[in-house]
PDB file of N, CA and C in Angstrom:
ATOM      1  N   MET A   1       0.824  -1.190   0.000  1.00 39.00           N
ATOM      2  CA  MET A   1       0.000   0.000   0.000  1.00 39.00           C
ATOM      3  C   MET A   1       0.868   1.254   0.000  1.00 39.00           C
ATOM      4  N   PHE A   2       1.914   1.318   0.822  1.00 46.00           N
ATOM      5  CA  PHE A   2       2.792   2.478   0.872  1.00 46.00           C
ATOM      6  C   PHE A   2       3.387   2.741  -0.493  1.00 46.00           C
ATOM      7  N   TYR A   3       3.837   1.666  -1.179  1.00 44.00           N
ATOM      8  CA  TYR A   3       4.500   1.849  -2.454  1.00 44.00           C
ATOM      9  C   TYR A   3       3.541   2.412  -3.499  1.00 44.00           C
ATOM     10  N   MET A   4       2.296   1.978  -3.495  1.00 41.00           N
ATOM     11  CA  MET A   4       1.321   2.533  -4.415  1.00 41.00           C
ATOM     12  C   MET A   4       1.034   3.985  -4.061  1.00 41.00           C
ATOM     13  N   ASP A   5       0.963   4.312  -2.779  1.00 76.00           N
ATOM     14  CA  ASP A   5       0.724   5.686  -2.375  1.00 76.00           C
ATOM     15  C   ASP A   5       1.851   6.594  -2.847  1.00 76.00           C
ATOM     16  N   ILE A   6       3.073   6.179  -2.641  1.00 84.00           N
ATOM     17  CA  ILE A   6       4.203   7.008  -3.066  1.00 84.00           C
ATOM     18  C   ILE A   6       4.269   7.052  -4.591  1.00 84.00           C
ATOM     19  N   ALA A   7       3.933   5.968  -5.244  1.00 87.00           N
ATOM     20  CA  ALA A   7       3.923   5.950  -6.701  1.00 87.00           C
ATOM     21  C   ALA A   7       2.917   6.965  -7.239  1.00 87.00           C
ATOM     22  N   ASP A   8       1.719   6.942  -6.686  1.00 85.00           N
ATOM     23  CA  ASP A   8       0.679   7.887  -7.115  1.00 85.00           C
ATOM     24  C   ASP A   8       1.106   9.328  -6.859  1.00 85.00           C
ATOM     25  N   ARG A   9       1.753   9.552  -5.729  1.00 86.00           N
ATOM     26  CA  ARG A   9       2.178  10.906  -5.374  1.00 86.00           C
ATOM     27  C   ARG A   9       3.275  11.403  -6.324  1.00 86.00           C
ATOM     28  N   ILE A  10       4.205  10.533  -6.692  1.00 92.00           N
ATOM     29  CA  ILE A  10       5.258  10.926  -7.635  1.00 92.00           C
ATOM     30  C   ILE A  10       4.637  11.289  -8.977  1.00 92.00           C
ATOM     31  N   VAL A  11       3.714  10.471  -9.449  1.00 91.00           N
ATOM     32  CA  VAL A  11       3.039  10.756 -10.723  1.00 91.00           C
ATOM     33  C   VAL A  11       2.310  12.098 -10.639  1.00 91.00           C
ATOM     34  N   GLN A  12       1.589  12.311  -9.541  1.00 88.00           N
ATOM     35  CA  GLN A  12       0.847  13.562  -9.356  1.00 88.00           C
ATOM     36  C   GLN A  12       1.780  14.776  -9.410  1.00 88.00           C
ATOM     37  N   LEU A  13       2.867  14.726  -8.638  1.00 90.00           N
ATOM     38  CA  LEU A  13       3.801  15.850  -8.605  1.00 90.00           C
ATOM     39  C   LEU A  13       4.500  16.045  -9.948  1.00 90.00           C
ATOM     40  N   ARG A  14       4.834  14.938 -10.604  1.00 92.00           N
ATOM     41  CA  ARG A  14       5.489  15.026 -11.919  1.00 92.00           C
ATOM     42  C   ARG A  14       4.568  15.707 -12.925  1.00 92.00           C
ATOM     43  N   LYS A  15       3.303  15.331 -12.909  1.00 92.00           N
ATOM     44  CA  LYS A  15       2.342  15.925 -13.842  1.00 92.00           C
ATOM     45  C   LYS A  15       2.074  17.393 -13.514  1.00 92.00           C
ATOM     46  N   GLU A  16       2.068  17.740 -12.227  1.00 89.00           N
ATOM     47  CA  GLU A  16       1.893  19.144 -11.838  1.00 89.00           C
ATOM     48  C   GLU A  16       3.010  20.012 -12.397  1.00 89.00           C
ATOM     49  N   LYS A  17       4.211  19.450 -12.498  1.00 91.00           N
ATOM     50  CA  LYS A  17       5.365  20.179 -13.036  1.00 91.00           C
ATOM     51  C   LYS A  17       5.448  20.072 -14.564  1.00 91.00           C
ATOM     52  N   ASN A  18       4.525  19.304 -15.147  1.00 93.00           N
ATOM     53  CA  ASN A  18       4.548  19.041 -16.590  1.00 93.00           C
ATOM     54  C   ASN A  18       5.855  18.389 -17.026  1.00 93.00           C
ATOM     55  N   TYR A  19       6.346  17.469 -16.201  1.00 95.00           N
ATOM     56  CA  TYR A  19       7.560  16.732 -16.517  1.00 95.00           C
ATOM     57  C   TYR A  19       7.189  15.381 -17.112  1.00 95.00           C
ATOM     58  N   SER A  20       7.928  14.978 -18.098  1.00 95.00           N
ATOM     59  CA  SER A  20       7.822  13.605 -18.589  1.00 95.00           C
ATOM     60  C   SER A  20       8.631  12.725 -17.633  1.00 95.00           C
ATOM     61  N   THR A  21       8.471  11.423 -17.760  1.00 95.00           N
ATOM     62  CA  THR A  21       9.285  10.537 -16.919  1.00 95.00           C
ATOM     63  C   THR A  21      10.759  10.696 -17.280  1.00 95.00           C
ATOM     64  N   THR A  22      11.030  10.926 -18.545  1.00 96.00           N
ATOM     65  CA  THR A  22      12.417  11.112 -18.979  1.00 96.00           C
ATOM     66  C   THR A  22      13.022  12.354 -18.336  1.00 96.00           C
ATOM     67  N   LYS A  23      12.265  13.449 -18.333  1.00 96.00           N
ATOM     68  CA  LYS A  23      12.786  14.696 -17.756  1.00 96.00           C
ATOM     69  C   LYS A  23      12.995  14.560 -16.252  1.00 96.00           C
ATOM     70  N   LEU A  24      12.010  13.992 -15.539  1.00 97.00           N
ATOM     71  CA  LEU A  24      12.153  13.847 -14.097  1.00 97.00           C
ATOM     72  C   LEU A  24      13.320  12.937 -13.758  1.00 97.00           C
ATOM     73  N   ALA A  25      13.450  11.838 -14.470  1.00 97.00           N
ATOM     74  CA  ALA A  25      14.553  10.911 -14.212  1.00 97.00           C
ATOM     75  C   ALA A  25      15.897  11.607 -14.413  1.00 97.00           C
ATOM     76  N   LYS A  26      15.993  12.397 -15.475  1.00 97.00           N
ATOM     77  CA  LYS A  26      17.244  13.109 -15.751  1.00 97.00           C
ATOM     78  C   LYS A  26      17.539  14.120 -14.643  1.00 97.00           C
ATOM     79  N   LEU A  27      16.524  14.894 -14.235  1.00 96.00           N
ATOM     80  CA  LEU A  27      16.712  15.876 -13.169  1.00 96.00           C
ATOM     81  C   LEU A  27      17.096  15.215 -11.845  1.00 96.00           C
ATOM     82  N   ALA A  28      16.545  14.044 -11.603  1.00 97.00           N
ATOM     83  CA  ALA A  28      16.816  13.327 -10.357  1.00 97.00           C
ATOM     84  C   ALA A  28      18.111  12.530 -10.408  1.00 97.00           C
ATOM     85  N   GLY A  29      18.622  12.301 -11.599  1.00 97.00           N
ATOM     86  CA  GLY A  29      19.841  11.513 -11.736  1.00 97.00           C
ATOM     87  C   GLY A  29      19.617  10.028 -11.541  1.00 97.00           C
ATOM     88  N   ILE A  30      18.440   9.568 -11.976  1.00 96.00           N
ATOM     89  CA  ILE A  30      18.134   8.133 -11.896  1.00 96.00           C
ATOM     90  C   ILE A  30      17.738   7.649 -13.284  1.00 96.00           C
ATOM     91  N   ALA A  31      17.763   6.357 -13.482  1.00 96.00           N
ATOM     92  CA  ALA A  31      17.372   5.794 -14.773  1.00 96.00           C
ATOM     93  C   ALA A  31      15.873   5.976 -14.992  1.00 96.00           C
ATOM     94  N   GLN A  32      15.495   6.274 -16.226  1.00 95.00           N
ATOM     95  CA  GLN A  32      14.085   6.438 -16.554  1.00 95.00           C
ATOM     96  C   GLN A  32      13.327   5.141 -16.294  1.00 95.00           C
ATOM     97  N   SER A  33      13.963   4.014 -16.546  1.00 95.00           N
ATOM     98  CA  SER A  33      13.315   2.725 -16.297  1.00 95.00           C
ATOM     99  C   SER A  33      13.053   2.520 -14.804  1.00 95.00           C
ATOM    100  N   THR A  34      13.951   3.010 -13.970  1.00 95.00           N
ATOM    101  CA  THR A  34      13.750   2.920 -12.519  1.00 95.00           C
ATOM    102  C   THR A  34      12.553   3.748 -12.104  1.00 95.00           C
ATOM    103  N   LEU A  35      12.460   4.959 -12.624  1.00 96.00           N
ATOM    104  CA  LEU A  35      11.325   5.819 -12.310  1.00 96.00           C
ATOM    105  C   LEU A  35      10.014   5.175 -12.735  1.00 96.00           C
ATOM    106  N   ARG A  36       9.982   4.586 -13.920  1.00 95.00           N
ATOM    107  CA  ARG A  36       8.762   3.932 -14.405  1.00 95.00           C
ATOM    108  C   ARG A  36       8.365   2.772 -13.486  1.00 95.00           C
ATOM    109  N   GLU A  37       9.346   1.978 -13.057  1.00 93.00           N
ATOM    110  CA  GLU A  37       9.059   0.858 -12.158  1.00 93.00           C
ATOM    111  C   GLU A  37       8.474   1.365 -10.828  1.00 93.00           C
ATOM    112  N   ILE A  38       9.011   2.478 -10.329  1.00 92.00           N
ATOM    113  CA  ILE A  38       8.506   3.063  -9.089  1.00 92.00           C
ATOM    114  C   ILE A  38       7.084   3.572  -9.301  1.00 92.00           C
ATOM    115  N   GLU A  39       6.866   4.311 -10.385  1.00 92.00           N
ATOM    116  CA  GLU A  39       5.546   4.873 -10.652  1.00 92.00           C
ATOM    117  C   GLU A  39       4.493   3.793 -10.866  1.00 92.00           C
ATOM    118  N   LEU A  40       4.897   2.662 -11.391  1.00 90.00           N
ATOM    119  CA  LEU A  40       3.957   1.557 -11.607  1.00 90.00           C
ATOM    120  C   LEU A  40       3.756   0.712 -10.345  1.00 90.00           C
ATOM    121  N   GLY A  41       4.499   1.048  -9.288  1.00 85.00           N
ATOM    122  CA  GLY A  41       4.371   0.303  -8.040  1.00 85.00           C
ATOM    123  C   GLY A  41       5.039  -1.055  -8.085  1.00 85.00           C
ATOM    124  N   LYS A  42       5.928  -1.261  -9.051  1.00 87.00           N
ATOM    125  CA  LYS A  42       6.595  -2.550  -9.200  1.00 87.00           C
ATOM    126  C   LYS A  42       7.852  -2.665  -8.347  1.00 87.00           C
ATOM    127  N   THR A  43       8.372  -1.523  -7.915  1.00 87.00           N
ATOM    128  CA  THR A  43       9.560  -1.514  -7.062  1.00 87.00           C
ATOM    129  C   THR A  43       9.424  -0.378  -6.071  1.00 87.00           C
ATOM    130  N   SER A  44      10.131  -0.507  -4.973  1.00 86.00           N
ATOM    131  CA  SER A  44      10.100   0.540  -3.951  1.00 86.00           C
ATOM    132  C   SER A  44      11.355   1.395  -4.062  1.00 86.00           C
ATOM    133  N   PRO A  45      11.199   2.698  -3.940  1.00 91.00           N
ATOM    134  CA  PRO A  45      12.376   3.562  -4.017  1.00 91.00           C
ATOM    135  C   PRO A  45      13.214   3.474  -2.748  1.00 91.00           C
ATOM    136  N   THR A  46      14.513   3.554  -2.902  1.00 90.00           N
ATOM    137  CA  THR A  46      15.377   3.641  -1.723  1.00 90.00           C
ATOM    138  C   THR A  46      15.249   5.043  -1.158  1.00 90.00           C
ATOM    139  N   TRP A  47      15.730   5.228   0.050  1.00 89.00           N
ATOM    140  CA  TRP A  47      15.675   6.563   0.652  1.00 89.00           C
ATOM    141  C   TRP A  47      16.481   7.547  -0.205  1.00 89.00           C
ATOM    142  N   ASP A  48      17.610   7.116  -0.738  1.00 91.00           N
ATOM    143  CA  ASP A  48      18.426   7.966  -1.592  1.00 91.00           C
ATOM    144  C   ASP A  48      17.640   8.403  -2.825  1.00 91.00           C
ATOM    145  N   THR A  49      16.909   7.488  -3.423  1.00 94.00           N
ATOM    146  CA  THR A  49      16.099   7.812  -4.593  1.00 94.00           C
ATOM    147  C   THR A  49      14.973   8.772  -4.225  1.00 94.00           C
ATOM    148  N   ILE A  50      14.365   8.565  -3.071  1.00 93.00           N
ATOM    149  CA  ILE A  50      13.318   9.479  -2.612  1.00 93.00           C
ATOM    150  C   ILE A  50      13.880  10.892  -2.495  1.00 93.00           C
ATOM    151  N   LEU A  51      15.066  11.012  -1.915  1.00 92.00           N
ATOM    152  CA  LEU A  51      15.679  12.337  -1.763  1.00 92.00           C
ATOM    153  C   LEU A  51      15.990  12.964  -3.115  1.00 92.00           C
ATOM    154  N   LYS A  52      16.467  12.163  -4.053  1.00 95.00           N
ATOM    155  CA  LYS A  52      16.763  12.677  -5.395  1.00 95.00           C
ATOM    156  C   LYS A  52      15.484  13.167  -6.079  1.00 95.00           C
ATOM    157  N   LEU A  53      14.421  12.394  -5.946  1.00 95.00           N
ATOM    158  CA  LEU A  53      13.148  12.793  -6.548  1.00 95.00           C
ATOM    159  C   LEU A  53      12.609  14.060  -5.895  1.00 95.00           C
ATOM    160  N   CYS A  54      12.772  14.162  -4.584  1.00 93.00           N
ATOM    161  CA  CYS A  54      12.321  15.368  -3.877  1.00 93.00           C
ATOM    162  C   CYS A  54      13.044  16.600  -4.397  1.00 93.00           C
ATOM    163  N   ARG A  55      14.353  16.496  -4.534  1.00 93.00           N
ATOM    164  CA  ARG A  55      15.126  17.640  -5.051  1.00 93.00           C
ATOM    165  C   ARG A  55      14.666  18.004  -6.463  1.00 93.00           C
ATOM    166  N   ALA A  56      14.474  17.002  -7.302  1.00 95.00           N
ATOM    167  CA  ALA A  56      14.077  17.245  -8.691  1.00 95.00           C
ATOM    168  C   ALA A  56      12.673  17.850  -8.776  1.00 95.00           C
ATOM    169  N   LEU A  57      11.803  17.460  -7.863  1.00 94.00           N
ATOM    170  CA  LEU A  57      10.420  17.960  -7.871  1.00 94.00           C
ATOM    171  C   LEU A  57      10.254  19.237  -7.047  1.00 94.00           C
ATOM    172  N   GLY A  58      11.291  19.597  -6.288  1.00 91.00           N
ATOM    173  CA  GLY A  58      11.219  20.800  -5.471  1.00 91.00           C
ATOM    174  C   GLY A  58      10.290  20.669  -4.281  1.00 91.00           C
ATOM    175  N   VAL A  59      10.248  19.458  -3.700  1.00 88.00           N
ATOM    176  CA  VAL A  59       9.403  19.223  -2.526  1.00 88.00           C
ATOM    177  C   VAL A  59      10.232  18.573  -1.426  1.00 88.00           C
ATOM    178  N   SER A  60       9.743  18.643  -0.213  1.00 86.00           N
ATOM    179  CA  SER A  60      10.407  17.977   0.904  1.00 86.00           C
ATOM    180  C   SER A  60       9.975  16.509   0.927  1.00 86.00           C
ATOM    181  N   PRO A  61      10.760  15.658   1.608  1.00 86.00           N
ATOM    182  CA  PRO A  61      10.327  14.261   1.749  1.00 86.00           C
ATOM    183  C   PRO A  61       8.940  14.159   2.394  1.00 86.00           C
ATOM    184  N   ARG A  62       8.659  15.025   3.345  1.00 81.00           N
ATOM    185  CA  ARG A  62       7.345  15.012   4.000  1.00 81.00           C
ATOM    186  C   ARG A  62       6.236  15.294   2.985  1.00 81.00           C
ATOM    187  N   GLU A  63       6.480  16.259   2.080  1.00 82.00           N
ATOM    188  CA  GLU A  63       5.481  16.559   1.057  1.00 82.00           C
ATOM    189  C   GLU A  63       5.305  15.398   0.097  1.00 82.00           C
ATOM    190  N   LEU A  64       6.415  14.758  -0.262  1.00 84.00           N
ATOM    191  CA  LEU A  64       6.330  13.621  -1.184  1.00 84.00           C
ATOM    192  C   LEU A  64       5.601  12.456  -0.530  1.00 84.00           C
ATOM    193  N   LEU A  65       5.980  12.147   0.692  1.00 80.00           N
ATOM    194  CA  LEU A  65       5.379  11.012   1.380  1.00 80.00           C
ATOM    195  C   LEU A  65       3.988  11.339   1.899  1.00 80.00           C
ATOM    196  N   ASP A  66       3.673  12.640   1.952  1.00 65.00           N
ATOM    197  CA  ASP A  66       2.353  13.107   2.324  1.00 65.00           C
ATOM    198  C   ASP A  66       1.921  12.614   3.701  1.00 65.00           C
ATOM    199  N   PHE A  67       2.870  12.605   4.652  1.00 49.00           N
ATOM    200  CA  PHE A  67       2.552  12.220   6.016  1.00 49.00           C
ATOM    201  C   PHE A  67       2.304  13.469   6.839  1.00 49.00           C
ATOM    202  N   GLU A  68       1.111  13.955   6.816  1.00 50.00           N
ATOM    203  CA  GLU A  68       0.727  15.089   7.650  1.00 50.00           C
ATOM    204  C   GLU A  68       0.317  14.542   9.011  1.00 50.00           C
ATOM    205  N   PRO A  69       0.468  15.325  10.079  1.00 43.00           N
ATOM    206  CA  PRO A  69       0.125  14.838  11.410  1.00 43.00           C
ATOM    207  C   PRO A  69      -1.256  14.209  11.490  1.00 43.00           C
ATOM    208  N   GLY A  70      -2.226  14.774  10.821  1.00 46.00           N
ATOM    209  CA  GLY A  70      -3.577  14.225  10.861  1.00 46.00           C
ATOM    210  C   GLY A  70      -3.680  12.876  10.193  1.00 46.00           C
ATOM    211  N   ASP A  71      -2.824  12.625   9.212  1.00 49.00           N
ATOM    212  CA  ASP A  71      -2.873  11.361   8.479  1.00 49.00           C
ATOM    213  C   ASP A  71      -2.337  10.195   9.298  1.00 49.00           C
ATOM    214  N   ARG A  72      -1.575  10.477  10.330  1.00 49.00           N
ATOM    215  CA  ARG A  72      -0.955   9.413  11.113  1.00 49.00           C
ATOM    216  C   ARG A  72      -1.932   8.685  12.018  1.00 49.00           C
ATOM    217  N   GLY A  73      -3.103   9.227  12.205  1.00 52.00           N
ATOM    218  CA  GLY A  73      -4.066   8.604  13.099  1.00 52.00           C
ATOM    219  C   GLY A  73      -4.436   7.189  12.696  1.00 52.00           C
ATOM    220  N   ASP A  74      -4.373   6.896  11.408  1.00 61.00           N
ATOM    221  CA  ASP A  74      -4.756   5.570  10.926  1.00 61.00           C
ATOM    222  C   ASP A  74      -3.617   4.560  10.997  1.00 61.00           C
ATOM    223  N   LEU A  75      -2.408   5.032  11.291  1.00 63.00           N
ATOM    224  CA  LEU A  75      -1.267   4.128  11.348  1.00 63.00           C
ATOM    225  C   LEU A  75      -1.253   3.355  12.660  1.00 63.00           C
ATOM    226  N   PRO A  76      -0.874   2.085  12.588  1.00 73.00           N
ATOM    227  CA  PRO A  76      -0.716   1.319  13.833  1.00 73.00           C
ATOM    228  C   PRO A  76       0.371   1.942  14.709  1.00 73.00           C
ATOM    229  N   HIS A  77       0.273   1.717  16.000  1.00 75.00           N
ATOM    230  CA  HIS A  77       1.210   2.313  16.954  1.00 75.00           C
ATOM    231  C   HIS A  77       2.666   1.993  16.611  1.00 75.00           C
ATOM    232  N   ASP A  78       2.966   0.754  16.214  1.00 78.00           N
ATOM    233  CA  ASP A  78       4.351   0.398  15.922  1.00 78.00           C
ATOM    234  C   ASP A  78       4.870   1.126  14.683  1.00 78.00           C
ATOM    235  N   PHE A  79       4.007   1.423  13.721  1.00 78.00           N
ATOM    236  CA  PHE A  79       4.422   2.211  12.558  1.00 78.00           C
ATOM    237  C   PHE A  79       4.767   3.634  12.982  1.00 78.00           C
ATOM    238  N   LYS A  80       3.960   4.207  13.836  1.00 75.00           N
ATOM    239  CA  LYS A  80       4.222   5.558  14.329  1.00 75.00           C
ATOM    240  C   LYS A  80       5.566   5.605  15.045  1.00 75.00           C
ATOM    241  N   ARG A  81       5.822   4.598  15.893  1.00 81.00           N
ATOM    242  CA  ARG A  81       7.107   4.536  16.600  1.00 81.00           C
ATOM    243  C   ARG A  81       8.257   4.441  15.609  1.00 81.00           C
ATOM    244  N   PHE A  82       8.091   3.593  14.584  1.00 83.00           N
ATOM    245  CA  PHE A  82       9.135   3.426  13.585  1.00 83.00           C
ATOM    246  C   PHE A  82       9.454   4.760  12.907  1.00 83.00           C
ATOM    247  N   LEU A  83       8.434   5.500  12.529  1.00 79.00           N
ATOM    248  CA  LEU A  83       8.644   6.789  11.868  1.00 79.00           C
ATOM    249  C   LEU A  83       9.346   7.783  12.783  1.00 79.00           C
ATOM    250  N   GLU A  84       8.973   7.790  14.041  1.00 79.00           N
ATOM    251  CA  GLU A  84       9.605   8.711  14.992  1.00 79.00           C
ATOM    252  C   GLU A  84      11.084   8.386  15.170  1.00 79.00           C
ATOM    253  N   VAL A  85      11.402   7.118  15.298  1.00 83.00           N
ATOM    254  CA  VAL A  85      12.799   6.708  15.474  1.00 83.00           C
ATOM    255  C   VAL A  85      13.573   6.929  14.178  1.00 83.00           C
ATOM    256  N   ALA A  86      12.973   6.597  13.042  1.00 82.00           N
ATOM    257  CA  ALA A  86      13.649   6.742  11.752  1.00 82.00           C
ATOM    258  C   ALA A  86      14.037   8.197  11.493  1.00 82.00           C
ATOM    259  N   ARG A  87      13.262   9.106  11.980  1.00 80.00           N
ATOM    260  CA  ARG A  87      13.549  10.528  11.791  1.00 80.00           C
ATOM    261  C   ARG A  87      14.875  10.926  12.436  1.00 80.00           C
ATOM    262  N   LEU A  88      15.306  10.183  13.449  1.00 83.00           N
ATOM    263  CA  LEU A  88      16.536  10.502  14.180  1.00 83.00           C
ATOM    264  C   LEU A  88      17.785   9.878  13.554  1.00 83.00           C
ATOM    265  N   LEU A  89      17.591   9.039  12.552  1.00 82.00           N
ATOM    266  CA  LEU A  89      18.703   8.346  11.915  1.00 82.00           C
ATOM    267  C   LEU A  89      19.237   9.136  10.727  1.00 82.00           C
ATOM    268  N   THR A  90      20.461   8.816  10.331  1.00 86.00           N
ATOM    269  CA  THR A  90      21.022   9.428   9.134  1.00 86.00           C
ATOM    270  C   THR A  90      20.371   8.776   7.907  1.00 86.00           C
ATOM    271  N   PRO A  91      20.437   9.431   6.754  1.00 83.00           N
ATOM    272  CA  PRO A  91      19.884   8.813   5.548  1.00 83.00           C
ATOM    273  C   PRO A  91      20.497   7.441   5.264  1.00 83.00           C
ATOM    274  N   ARG A  92      21.784   7.288   5.482  1.00 89.00           N
ATOM    275  CA  ARG A  92      22.443   5.990   5.238  1.00 89.00           C
ATOM    276  C   ARG A  92      21.920   4.933   6.201  1.00 89.00           C
ATOM    277  N   GLN A  93      21.721   5.290   7.477  1.00 89.00           N
ATOM    278  CA  GLN A  93      21.186   4.341   8.447  1.00 89.00           C
ATOM    279  C   GLN A  93      19.780   3.912   8.054  1.00 89.00           C
ATOM    280  N   ARG A  94      18.963   4.859   7.606  1.00 87.00           N
ATOM    281  CA  ARG A  94      17.599   4.515   7.173  1.00 87.00           C
ATOM    282  C   ARG A  94      17.643   3.599   5.955  1.00 87.00           C
ATOM    283  N   GLU A  95      18.568   3.863   5.035  1.00 88.00           N
ATOM    284  CA  GLU A  95      18.690   3.032   3.851  1.00 88.00           C
ATOM    285  C   GLU A  95      19.073   1.598   4.227  1.00 88.00           C
ATOM    286  N   LEU A  96      20.014   1.439   5.150  1.00 92.00           N
ATOM    287  CA  LEU A  96      20.430   0.103   5.586  1.00 92.00           C
ATOM    288  C   LEU A  96      19.280  -0.647   6.253  1.00 92.00           C
ATOM    289  N   ILE A  97      18.524   0.040   7.086  1.00 91.00           N
ATOM    290  CA  ILE A  97      17.381  -0.597   7.757  1.00 91.00           C
ATOM    291  C   ILE A  97      16.331  -0.996   6.728  1.00 91.00           C
ATOM    292  N   LEU A  98      16.083  -0.131   5.755  1.00 88.00           N
ATOM    293  CA  LEU A  98      15.120  -0.445   4.712  1.00 88.00           C
ATOM    294  C   LEU A  98      15.554  -1.678   3.924  1.00 88.00           C
ATOM    295  N   GLU A  99      16.835  -1.783   3.628  1.00 91.00           N
ATOM    296  CA  GLU A  99      17.337  -2.957   2.913  1.00 91.00           C
ATOM    297  C   GLU A  99      17.090  -4.237   3.707  1.00 91.00           C
ATOM    298  N   VAL A 100      17.332  -4.195   5.010  1.00 92.00           N
ATOM    299  CA  VAL A 100      17.088  -5.364   5.861  1.00 92.00           C
ATOM    300  C   VAL A 100      15.600  -5.694   5.872  1.00 92.00           C
ATOM    301  N   MET A 101      14.763  -4.677   6.011  1.00 89.00           N
ATOM    302  CA  MET A 101      13.310  -4.899   6.023  1.00 89.00           C
ATOM    303  C   MET A 101      12.838  -5.524   4.717  1.00 89.00           C
ATOM    304  N   GLU A 102      13.376  -5.037   3.601  1.00 89.00           N
ATOM    305  CA  GLU A 102      12.994  -5.588   2.306  1.00 89.00           C
ATOM    306  C   GLU A 102      13.419  -7.044   2.171  1.00 89.00           C
ATOM    307  N   GLU A 103      14.616  -7.381   2.683  1.00 91.00           N
ATOM    308  CA  GLU A 103      15.066  -8.779   2.648  1.00 91.00           C
ATOM    309  C   GLU A 103      14.159  -9.662   3.500  1.00 91.00           C
ATOM    310  N   TRP A 104      13.776  -9.182   4.680  1.00 91.00           N
ATOM    311  CA  TRP A 104      12.860  -9.953   5.536  1.00 91.00           C
ATOM    312  C   TRP A 104      11.500 -10.122   4.865  1.00 91.00           C
ATOM    313  N   ALA A 105      11.020  -9.064   4.224  1.00 88.00           N
ATOM    314  CA  ALA A 105       9.726  -9.147   3.550  1.00 88.00           C
ATOM    315  C   ALA A 105       9.785 -10.167   2.411  1.00 88.00           C
ATOM    316  N   GLU A 106      10.878 -10.152   1.652  1.00 88.00           N
ATOM    317  CA  GLU A 106      11.032 -11.121   0.569  1.00 88.00           C
ATOM    318  C   GLU A 106      11.089 -12.542   1.128  1.00 88.00           C
ATOM    319  N   TYR A 107      11.815 -12.736   2.230  1.00 87.00           N
ATOM    320  CA  TYR A 107      11.879 -14.041   2.873  1.00 87.00           C
ATOM    321  C   TYR A 107      10.466 -14.498   3.266  1.00 87.00           C
ATOM    322  N   ASN A 108       9.688 -13.593   3.837  1.00 88.00           N
ATOM    323  CA  ASN A 108       8.321 -13.918   4.252  1.00 88.00           C
ATOM    324  C   ASN A 108       7.434 -14.274   3.064  1.00 88.00           C
ATOM    325  N   ARG A 109       7.616 -13.560   1.946  1.00 85.00           N
ATOM    326  CA  ARG A 109       6.831 -13.865   0.741  1.00 85.00           C
ATOM    327  C   ARG A 109       7.175 -15.266   0.227  1.00 85.00           C
ATOM    328  N   ILE A 110       8.468 -15.579   0.193  1.00 86.00           N
ATOM    329  CA  ILE A 110       8.908 -16.895  -0.283  1.00 86.00           C
ATOM    330  C   ILE A 110       8.404 -17.987   0.658  1.00 86.00           C
ATOM    331  N   LYS A 111       8.514 -17.746   1.941  1.00 85.00           N
ATOM    332  CA  LYS A 111       8.085 -18.730   2.944  1.00 85.00           C
ATOM    333  C   LYS A 111       6.578 -18.972   2.881  1.00 85.00           C
ATOM    334  N   ALA A 112       5.817 -17.940   2.553  1.00 83.00           N
ATOM    335  CA  ALA A 112       4.358 -18.055   2.523  1.00 83.00           C
ATOM    336  C   ALA A 112       3.851 -18.867   1.327  1.00 83.00           C
ATOM    337  N   LYS A 113       4.695 -19.067   0.326  1.00 75.00           N
ATOM    338  CA  LYS A 113       4.270 -19.789  -0.905  1.00 75.00           C
ATOM    339  C   LYS A 113       4.117 -21.240  -0.677  1.00 75.00           C
TER     340      LYS A 113
END
């Protein structure tokens, strides 16, 4: 669900700027194919990619992720805690944790089959 939300938000912001996927990818310094995969919800962006897209779109990570205080009410308590703690980490630390989480999620998907 998060990945589709961020995908929709990237598409929305890109269209507001009248950017093609090629232009946004070039401005962000990422491959156009990577951007398309993110926009289609087929892959999740790394924190580094999120920051690059934010710079290219002229928005903050908070604006891109669209986590306003009122929106957090629907999040489970452990998600809220995770976001609060993640805010205190460096971008590299968040990226490493995300990589571990993605590996665990993939393990769980394989195990569930």
